[in-house]
């Protein structure tokens, strides 16, 4: 006999089991979905906070605008991190400091010259609008530390090129000094006229003539020596103006008899920078001496294709240990007057001489009772100038010989 067995499961039973197991199947995915959504919310909130609520397209637009502004401004901008490494460098800063394109990521201290430039850019010198010399440029630097949530994260340095402005400011200062000297000379000449008028009224004509000769001797001597030896009118005007300033400060300034300067000297502005700063420092040195005869002697000559400038003075001289330091940017032995920037004049001289591939020498004559300094600059004729020289005894002897010579002619 053939038989069969049939086994089955009722749909009702399957449905009952399915509904019983459904919570076990759905709870893990639902829990994962809830946790994922909450995590996504927290992540999105954190990202929003870090991006200041900006959307991706807004961030891209902001980045494009920042790049355009950063590289389009005429001020140099440098950003560094807490370790002093460059994180941002615009084109102008790269040009002003002479940095390469791979400077980003490197230490700023390794890339800038040692000295005042490094001290200012790295924050070792406090204060706003610090003037520094980089190559042949005069820059104004400002450094601002950047703090975030009470923690120092770096600094931002801005640079402005004021080379031309600095030259104009120094020329303006010279013009103002000359104007003050001329104003004081106006009063002096008025006083002399009163003396001459009084002598004439008293009938003492010979004494009036002698007084006139004595009063005009130094001015005539300097004017004749400048006109006869200096061919360039700008340099001649500078010498006469500095002589007026020196006279106002009680210092006698002369131009040596053997001086000669060709008319076609080339770049006069650089020569004026060198000569003007040397004379200014010599006058300051002599004027600061207590009592005694103050003398500054300027000598210009062309020897073997070199323009040589000597400025001798009877001042206190220069410490031999400082003969290299005096031409460093920021070095000064003078007290700053108000907000005046000190330590720039001789630095500009040294910069100009180096740019012209010239030479600088400073000599001190310690063999005499009144020590002096003899700074000298040698520069190629187009041009390689300069010297600041101050041997007091020789300078005095030369001036006295010229004085006796002119007095003899007057008689």
Short mmCIF file of C-alpha atoms in Angstrom, two decimals:
data_model
loop_
_atom_site.label_atom_id
_atom_site.label_comp_id
_atom_site.label_asym_id
_atom_site.label_seq_id
_atom_site.Cartn_x
_atom_site.Cartn_y
_atom_site.Cartn_z
CA UNK A 1 0.00 0.00 0.00
CA UNK A 2 1.32 3.36 -0.84
CA UNK A 3 0.80 6.18 1.69
CA UNK A 4 2.03 9.81 2.18
CA UNK A 5 2.57 12.26 4.97
CA UNK A 6 1.83 15.96 4.60
CA UNK A 7 3.30 18.55 6.99
CA UNK A 8 2.44 22.26 6.84
CA UNK A 9 2.53 25.48 8.76
CA UNK A 10 -0.45 27.63 8.99
CA UNK A 11 -0.12 31.22 7.71
CA UNK A 12 -1.70 32.40 10.87
CA UNK A 13 1.13 30.86 12.88
CA UNK A 14 3.83 32.42 10.64
CA UNK A 15 2.23 35.82 10.90
CA UNK A 16 2.10 35.55 14.65
CA UNK A 17 5.81 34.67 14.86
CA UNK A 18 6.74 37.52 12.47
CA UNK A 19 4.95 40.13 14.50
CA UNK A 20 6.57 38.78 17.61
CA UNK A 21 10.12 39.06 16.16
CA UNK A 22 9.61 42.43 14.41
CA UNK A 23 10.76 44.61 17.36
CA UNK A 24 13.98 42.63 17.63
CA UNK A 25 14.66 43.18 13.92
CA UNK A 26 13.83 46.91 13.79
CA UNK A 27 15.31 48.28 17.02
CA UNK A 28 19.06 48.04 16.05
CA UNK A 29 18.63 49.82 12.66
CA UNK A 30 16.42 52.46 14.20
CA UNK A 31 18.88 52.99 17.03
CA UNK A 32 21.75 53.24 14.55
CA UNK A 33 19.76 55.73 12.48
CA UNK A 34 19.03 57.89 15.51
CA UNK A 35 22.63 57.82 16.69
CA UNK A 36 23.91 58.55 13.17
CA UNK A 37 21.56 61.48 12.79
CA UNK A 38 22.56 62.90 16.15
CA UNK A 39 26.26 62.45 15.33
CA UNK A 40 25.77 64.13 11.95
CA UNK A 41 24.05 67.05 13.68
CA UNK A 42 26.92 67.46 16.14
CA UNK A 43 29.50 67.21 13.36
CA UNK A 44 27.67 69.73 11.19
CA UNK A 45 27.38 72.09 14.16
CA UNK A 46 31.12 71.81 14.87
CA UNK A 47 32.01 72.42 11.23
CA UNK A 48 29.65 75.41 11.11
CA UNK A 49 31.31 76.83 14.20
CA UNK A 50 34.78 76.34 12.76
CA UNK A 51 33.80 77.88 9.41
CA UNK A 52 31.90 80.74 11.11
CA UNK A 53 28.59 79.57 9.66
CA UNK A 54 29.73 79.79 6.03
CA UNK A 55 28.57 77.42 3.34
CA UNK A 56 31.09 75.76 0.98
CA UNK A 57 30.38 78.15 -1.88
CA UNK A 58 30.71 81.11 0.49
CA UNK A 59 34.05 79.77 1.71
CA UNK A 60 35.30 79.45 -1.88
CA UNK A 61 34.19 83.00 -2.70
CA UNK A 62 35.82 84.35 0.45
CA UNK A 63 39.09 82.58 -0.37
CA UNK A 64 39.14 84.03 -3.88
CA UNK A 65 38.50 87.52 -2.53
CA UNK A 66 41.21 87.15 0.10
CA UNK A 67 43.78 86.03 -2.46
CA UNK A 68 42.90 88.92 -4.77
CA UNK A 69 43.11 91.47 -1.95
CA UNK A 70 46.24 90.00 -0.39
CA UNK A 71 48.26 90.03 -3.59
CA UNK A 72 46.76 93.26 -4.91
CA UNK A 73 47.63 95.65 -2.06
CA UNK A 74 50.79 97.76 -2.10
CA UNK A 75 51.75 96.76 1.43
CA UNK A 76 53.73 93.69 2.33
CA UNK A 77 51.99 91.16 4.58
CA UNK A 78 53.58 88.22 6.39
CA UNK A 79 51.83 85.80 8.74
CA UNK A 80 53.76 83.43 10.99
CA UNK A 81 52.68 80.62 13.29
CA UNK A 82 53.60 80.14 16.94
CA UNK A 83 56.97 78.65 15.92
CA UNK A 84 57.89 81.60 13.71
CA UNK A 85 57.33 79.77 10.43
CA UNK A 86 55.85 81.72 7.52
CA UNK A 87 52.29 80.66 6.80
CA UNK A 88 51.33 83.50 4.47
CA UNK A 89 53.40 85.79 2.26
CA UNK A 90 52.06 88.19 -0.34
CA UNK A 91 53.84 89.40 -3.47
CA UNK A 92 54.75 92.83 -2.07
CA UNK A 93 56.38 91.40 1.06
CA UNK A 94 58.28 88.95 -1.11
CA UNK A 95 59.54 91.85 -3.26
CA UNK A 96 60.43 94.17 -0.37
CA UNK A 97 62.36 91.53 1.56
CA UNK A 98 63.82 89.82 -1.51
CA UNK A 99 62.43 86.41 -0.55
CA UNK A 100 62.01 83.41 -2.82
CA UNK A 101 58.71 81.79 -3.70
CA UNK A 102 59.44 78.81 -1.44
CA UNK A 103 59.64 80.94 1.71
CA UNK A 104 56.24 79.74 2.97
CA UNK A 105 56.77 77.04 5.57
CA UNK A 106 60.29 78.17 6.45
CA UNK A 107 61.38 80.06 9.55
CA UNK A 108 61.30 83.84 9.14
CA UNK A 109 64.43 84.18 11.26
CA UNK A 110 66.41 82.16 8.71
CA UNK A 111 65.35 84.37 5.79
CA UNK A 112 65.88 87.93 7.07
CA UNK A 113 69.23 89.65 7.75
CA UNK A 114 70.63 89.44 11.25
CA UNK A 115 70.37 92.73 13.14
CA UNK A 116 67.65 95.33 13.45
CA UNK A 117 65.56 93.86 10.61
CA UNK A 118 65.31 90.50 12.38
CA UNK A 119 64.72 92.15 15.75
CA UNK A 120 61.75 94.15 14.43
CA UNK A 121 60.15 91.40 12.35
CA UNK A 122 60.48 88.82 15.13
CA UNK A 123 59.04 91.10 17.80
CA UNK A 124 62.22 91.72 19.80
CA UNK A 125 61.74 95.49 19.34
CA UNK A 126 58.48 96.94 20.60
CA UNK A 127 56.65 99.88 19.07
CA UNK A 128 54.65 100.80 16.01
CA UNK A 129 55.98 102.07 12.68
CA UNK A 130 59.53 100.82 13.12
CA UNK A 131 61.86 102.06 10.36
CA UNK A 132 64.24 99.42 8.97
CA UNK A 133 66.73 99.23 6.12
CA UNK A 134 66.51 96.26 3.77
CA UNK A 135 68.91 96.46 0.87
CA UNK A 136 68.49 99.89 -0.67
CA UNK A 137 64.96 100.35 0.69
CA UNK A 138 63.67 102.15 3.77
CA UNK A 139 60.69 100.21 5.15
CA UNK A 140 58.19 100.84 7.92
CA UNK A 141 57.28 97.64 9.75
CA UNK A 142 54.44 96.86 12.16
CA UNK A 143 54.11 93.56 13.99
CA UNK A 144 50.87 92.46 15.65
CA UNK A 145 50.69 89.24 17.72
CA UNK A 146 47.60 87.09 17.07
CA UNK A 147 45.84 85.48 20.05
CA UNK A 148 42.94 83.03 19.83
CA UNK A 149 41.00 82.07 22.96
CA UNK A 150 43.85 83.32 25.12
CA UNK A 151 46.53 81.38 23.25
CA UNK A 152 49.27 82.93 21.05
CA UNK A 153 48.95 81.34 17.62
CA UNK A 154 51.30 83.57 15.64
CA UNK A 155 51.82 87.10 14.39
CA UNK A 156 51.13 89.33 11.39
CA UNK A 157 53.77 91.72 10.01
CA UNK A 158 52.96 94.55 7.60
CA UNK A 159 55.59 96.41 5.57
CA UNK A 160 55.38 99.77 3.80
CA UNK A 161 57.98 101.11 1.39
CA UNK A 162 58.84 104.70 2.24
CA UNK A 163 62.21 105.04 0.53
CA UNK A 164 61.19 108.04 -1.54
CA UNK A 165 59.24 109.57 1.33
CA UNK A 166 62.21 109.24 3.68
CA UNK A 167 64.44 110.98 1.16
CA UNK A 168 61.92 113.81 0.81
CA UNK A 169 61.55 114.11 4.59
CA UNK A 170 65.29 114.41 5.03
CA UNK A 171 65.47 117.01 2.29
CA UNK A 172 62.65 118.90 3.99
CA UNK A 173 64.51 118.76 7.30
CA UNK A 174 67.60 120.17 5.59
CA UNK A 175 65.55 122.98 4.05
CA UNK A 176 63.99 123.80 7.42
CA UNK A 177 67.39 123.83 9.06
CA UNK A 178 68.70 126.13 6.35
CA UNK A 179 65.68 128.42 6.74
CA UNK A 180 66.26 128.64 10.49
CA UNK A 181 69.94 129.38 9.93
CA UNK A 182 69.14 132.09 7.39
CA UNK A 183 66.61 133.59 9.79
CA UNK A 184 69.20 133.78 12.54
CA UNK A 185 71.76 135.20 10.11
CA UNK A 186 69.26 137.90 9.20
CA UNK A 187 69.28 139.01 12.83
CA UNK A 188 73.07 138.75 12.93
CA UNK A 189 73.49 140.92 9.83
CA UNK A 190 71.06 143.46 11.27
CA UNK A 191 73.21 143.63 14.41
CA UNK A 192 76.34 144.11 12.31
CA UNK A 193 74.69 146.90 10.35
CA UNK A 194 73.87 148.64 13.62
CA UNK A 195 77.52 148.38 14.68
CA UNK A 196 78.73 149.68 11.31
CA UNK A 197 76.23 152.53 11.42
CA UNK A 198 77.37 153.48 14.91
CA UNK A 199 81.05 153.49 13.91
CA UNK A 200 80.30 155.68 10.90
CA UNK A 201 78.31 158.13 13.02
CA UNK A 202 81.29 158.34 15.38
CA UNK A 203 83.58 159.03 12.44
CA UNK A 204 85.66 155.90 13.02
CA UNK A 205 85.75 154.86 9.38
CA UNK A 206 88.87 152.68 9.49
CA UNK A 207 87.46 150.59 12.33
CA UNK A 208 84.20 150.25 10.40
CA UNK A 209 86.12 148.93 7.37
CA UNK A 210 88.09 146.50 9.55
CA UNK A 211 84.88 145.26 11.17
CA UNK A 212 83.31 144.70 7.74
CA UNK A 213 86.38 142.78 6.54
CA UNK A 214 86.43 140.58 9.63
CA UNK A 215 82.70 139.90 9.43
CA UNK A 216 82.70 138.89 5.78
CA UNK A 217 85.98 136.99 5.74
CA UNK A 218 84.66 133.53 6.60
CA UNK A 219 81.62 133.80 4.32
CA UNK A 220 83.78 134.99 1.42
CA UNK A 221 86.35 132.28 2.01
CA UNK A 222 83.76 129.49 2.01
CA UNK A 223 81.78 130.85 -0.94
CA UNK A 224 84.92 131.31 -3.04
CA UNK A 225 86.26 127.85 -2.19
CA UNK A 226 82.91 126.20 -2.97
CA UNK A 227 82.30 128.07 -6.22
CA UNK A 228 85.86 127.47 -7.39
CA UNK A 229 86.07 123.76 -6.57
CA UNK A 230 82.54 122.29 -6.76
CA UNK A 231 81.07 122.06 -10.24
CA UNK A 232 77.69 120.61 -9.36
CA UNK A 233 75.26 123.35 -8.22
CA UNK A 234 73.24 121.00 -5.97
CA UNK A 235 76.32 119.91 -4.04
CA UNK A 236 77.54 123.51 -3.84
CA UNK A 237 74.18 124.62 -2.44
CA UNK A 238 74.30 121.75 0.07
CA UNK A 239 77.74 122.82 1.31
CA UNK A 240 76.74 126.47 1.66
CA UNK A 241 73.54 125.50 3.44
CA UNK A 242 75.35 123.18 5.85
CA UNK A 243 77.89 125.94 6.51
CA UNK A 244 75.05 128.27 7.49
CA UNK A 245 73.62 125.63 9.83
CA UNK A 246 77.08 125.04 11.34
CA UNK A 247 77.59 128.76 11.88
CA UNK A 248 74.27 128.98 13.69
CA UNK A 249 75.45 126.24 16.07
CA UNK A 250 78.79 127.94 16.70
CA UNK A 251 80.80 125.62 14.43
CA UNK A 252 83.13 126.79 11.67
CA UNK A 253 82.81 124.76 8.47
CA UNK A 254 85.32 125.04 5.63
CA UNK A 255 86.04 123.36 2.31
CA UNK A 256 89.69 122.43 1.81
CA UNK A 257 91.61 124.47 -0.75
CA UNK A 258 92.56 121.44 -2.85
CA UNK A 259 89.01 120.17 -3.26
CA UNK A 260 87.56 119.62 -6.71
CA UNK A 261 84.33 118.04 -7.86
CA UNK A 262 83.49 117.68 -11.58
CA UNK A 263 80.17 119.02 -12.77
CA UNK A 264 79.12 115.74 -14.42
CA UNK A 265 79.21 113.58 -11.30
CA UNK A 266 76.24 111.32 -12.08
CA UNK A 267 73.77 110.37 -9.35
CA UNK A 268 73.71 113.53 -7.24
CA UNK A 269 71.00 112.28 -4.88
CA UNK A 270 73.22 109.50 -3.55
CA UNK A 271 76.13 111.90 -3.16
CA UNK A 272 73.91 114.35 -1.25
CA UNK A 273 72.82 111.53 1.06
CA UNK A 274 76.41 110.57 1.86
CA UNK A 275 77.83 114.08 2.14
CA UNK A 276 74.88 115.55 4.02
CA UNK A 277 74.81 112.83 6.67
CA UNK A 278 78.56 112.96 7.21
CA UNK A 279 78.49 116.72 7.70
CA UNK A 280 75.46 116.51 10.01
CA UNK A 281 77.22 114.00 12.25
CA UNK A 282 80.42 116.04 12.26
CA UNK A 283 78.52 119.21 13.23
CA UNK A 284 76.66 117.34 15.98
CA UNK A 285 79.94 115.96 17.31
CA UNK A 286 81.66 119.35 17.38
CA UNK A 287 78.66 121.25 18.74
CA UNK A 288 78.38 118.81 21.66
CA UNK A 289 81.94 119.56 22.82
CA UNK A 290 82.11 121.86 25.87
CA UNK A 291 83.75 125.15 24.81
CA UNK A 292 86.80 125.40 22.61
CA UNK A 293 87.14 125.99 18.89
CA UNK A 294 84.80 123.91 16.75
CA UNK A 295 85.82 123.11 13.20
CA UNK A 296 84.51 120.90 10.40
CA UNK A 297 86.51 120.59 7.19
CA UNK A 298 85.16 118.99 4.00
CA UNK A 299 87.40 117.68 1.26
CA UNK A 300 86.30 116.36 -2.15
CA UNK A 301 88.63 114.99 -4.79
CA UNK A 302 88.81 112.49 -7.65
CA UNK A 303 91.82 110.19 -7.37
CA UNK A 304 92.45 107.26 -9.72
CA UNK A 305 88.85 107.28 -10.91
CA UNK A 306 87.45 107.38 -7.37
CA UNK A 307 85.53 110.23 -5.83
CA UNK A 308 86.87 110.65 -2.31
CA UNK A 309 85.01 112.56 0.36
CA UNK A 310 86.60 113.44 3.70
CA UNK A 311 84.86 115.18 6.54
CA UNK A 312 87.24 116.15 9.34
CA UNK A 313 86.02 117.48 12.65
CA UNK A 314 87.38 118.47 16.05
CA UNK A 315 84.75 116.52 17.94
CA UNK A 316 85.20 113.77 20.50
CA UNK A 317 86.06 111.16 17.90
CA UNK A 318 84.71 107.65 17.43
CA UNK A 319 85.49 104.72 19.66
CA UNK A 320 87.61 102.30 17.57
CA UNK A 321 85.44 99.44 18.82
CA UNK A 322 82.41 101.07 17.19
CA UNK A 323 83.81 101.82 13.73
CA UNK A 324 81.76 99.00 12.22
CA UNK A 325 78.70 99.43 14.42
CA UNK A 326 78.09 103.09 13.56
CA UNK A 327 76.95 102.14 10.06
CA UNK A 328 74.47 99.55 11.33
CA UNK A 329 70.79 100.42 11.09
CA UNK A 330 69.43 101.53 14.45
CA UNK A 331 72.80 102.13 16.14
CA UNK A 332 73.13 105.56 17.74
CA UNK A 333 74.84 107.28 20.64
CA UNK A 334 72.48 110.26 20.52
CA UNK A 335 69.37 110.84 22.57
CA UNK A 336 66.22 110.79 20.44
CA UNK A 337 64.44 114.15 20.24
CA UNK A 338 60.73 113.46 20.59
CA UNK A 339 59.61 110.91 18.02
CA UNK A 340 62.68 111.44 15.83
CA UNK A 341 64.17 108.27 14.41
CA UNK A 342 67.84 107.91 15.39
CA UNK A 343 70.44 105.57 13.95
CA UNK A 344 69.41 106.01 10.32
CA UNK A 345 71.76 108.63 8.85
CA UNK A 346 75.04 106.72 8.85
CA UNK A 347 73.16 103.52 8.00
CA UNK A 348 71.99 105.26 4.82
CA UNK A 349 75.59 106.31 4.16
CA UNK A 350 76.82 102.74 4.51
CA UNK A 351 74.00 101.45 2.34
CA UNK A 352 74.74 103.98 -0.41
CA UNK A 353 78.47 103.24 -0.35
CA UNK A 354 77.87 99.49 -0.57
CA UNK A 355 75.41 100.01 -3.40
CA UNK A 356 78.10 101.93 -5.31
CA UNK A 357 80.71 99.28 -4.43
CA UNK A 358 82.74 101.86 -2.58
CA UNK A 359 84.78 101.75 0.62
CA UNK A 360 84.35 103.28 4.07
CA UNK A 361 87.12 104.11 6.52
CA UNK A 362 87.06 105.81 9.91
CA UNK A 363 90.32 107.20 11.34
CA UNK A 364 90.89 108.55 14.83
CA UNK A 365 93.80 110.83 15.66
CA UNK A 366 94.55 110.23 19.34
CA UNK A 367 97.96 111.90 19.29
CA UNK A 368 96.56 115.34 20.06
CA UNK A 369 94.91 116.86 23.08
CA UNK A 370 91.61 117.26 21.25
CA UNK A 371 90.77 113.89 19.67
CA UNK A 372 88.75 113.75 16.51
CA UNK A 373 87.51 111.29 13.95
CA UNK A 374 88.25 111.02 10.27
CA UNK A 375 85.45 109.07 8.52
CA UNK A 376 86.18 108.54 4.86
CA UNK A 377 84.26 107.20 1.88
CA UNK A 378 85.82 106.15 -1.41
CA UNK A 379 83.47 105.65 -4.33
CA UNK A 380 83.72 105.21 -8.10
CA UNK A 381 83.36 108.45 -10.06
CA UNK A 382 79.78 107.68 -11.12
CA UNK A 383 79.87 107.70 -8.21
CA UNK A 384 81.80 105.84 -5.54
CA UNK A 385 82.17 108.44 -2.83
CA UNK A 386 82.90 109.28 0.74
CA UNK A 387 84.98 109.85 3.82
CA UNK A 388 84.32 111.28 7.26
CA UNK A 389 87.65 112.49 8.53
CA UNK A 390 88.43 114.50 11.62
CA UNK A 391 91.98 115.17 12.63
CA UNK A 392 91.61 118.22 14.87
CA UNK A 393 95.17 119.50 14.83
CA UNK A 394 95.58 119.31 11.05
CA UNK A 395 92.13 120.77 10.44
CA UNK A 396 92.87 123.70 12.74
CA UNK A 397 96.29 124.35 11.16
CA UNK A 398 94.81 124.42 7.64
CA UNK A 399 92.00 126.76 8.67
CA UNK A 400 94.40 129.11 10.45
CA UNK A 401 96.75 129.20 7.44
CA UNK A 402 93.83 130.14 5.20
CA UNK A 403 92.65 132.71 7.76
CA UNK A 404 96.08 134.40 7.91
CA UNK A 405 96.30 134.35 4.12
CA UNK A 406 92.96 136.11 3.67
CA UNK A 407 93.66 138.61 6.46
CA UNK A 408 96.93 139.49 4.73
CA UNK A 409 95.06 140.04 1.46
CA UNK A 410 92.49 142.24 3.24
CA UNK A 411 95.25 144.44 4.59
#
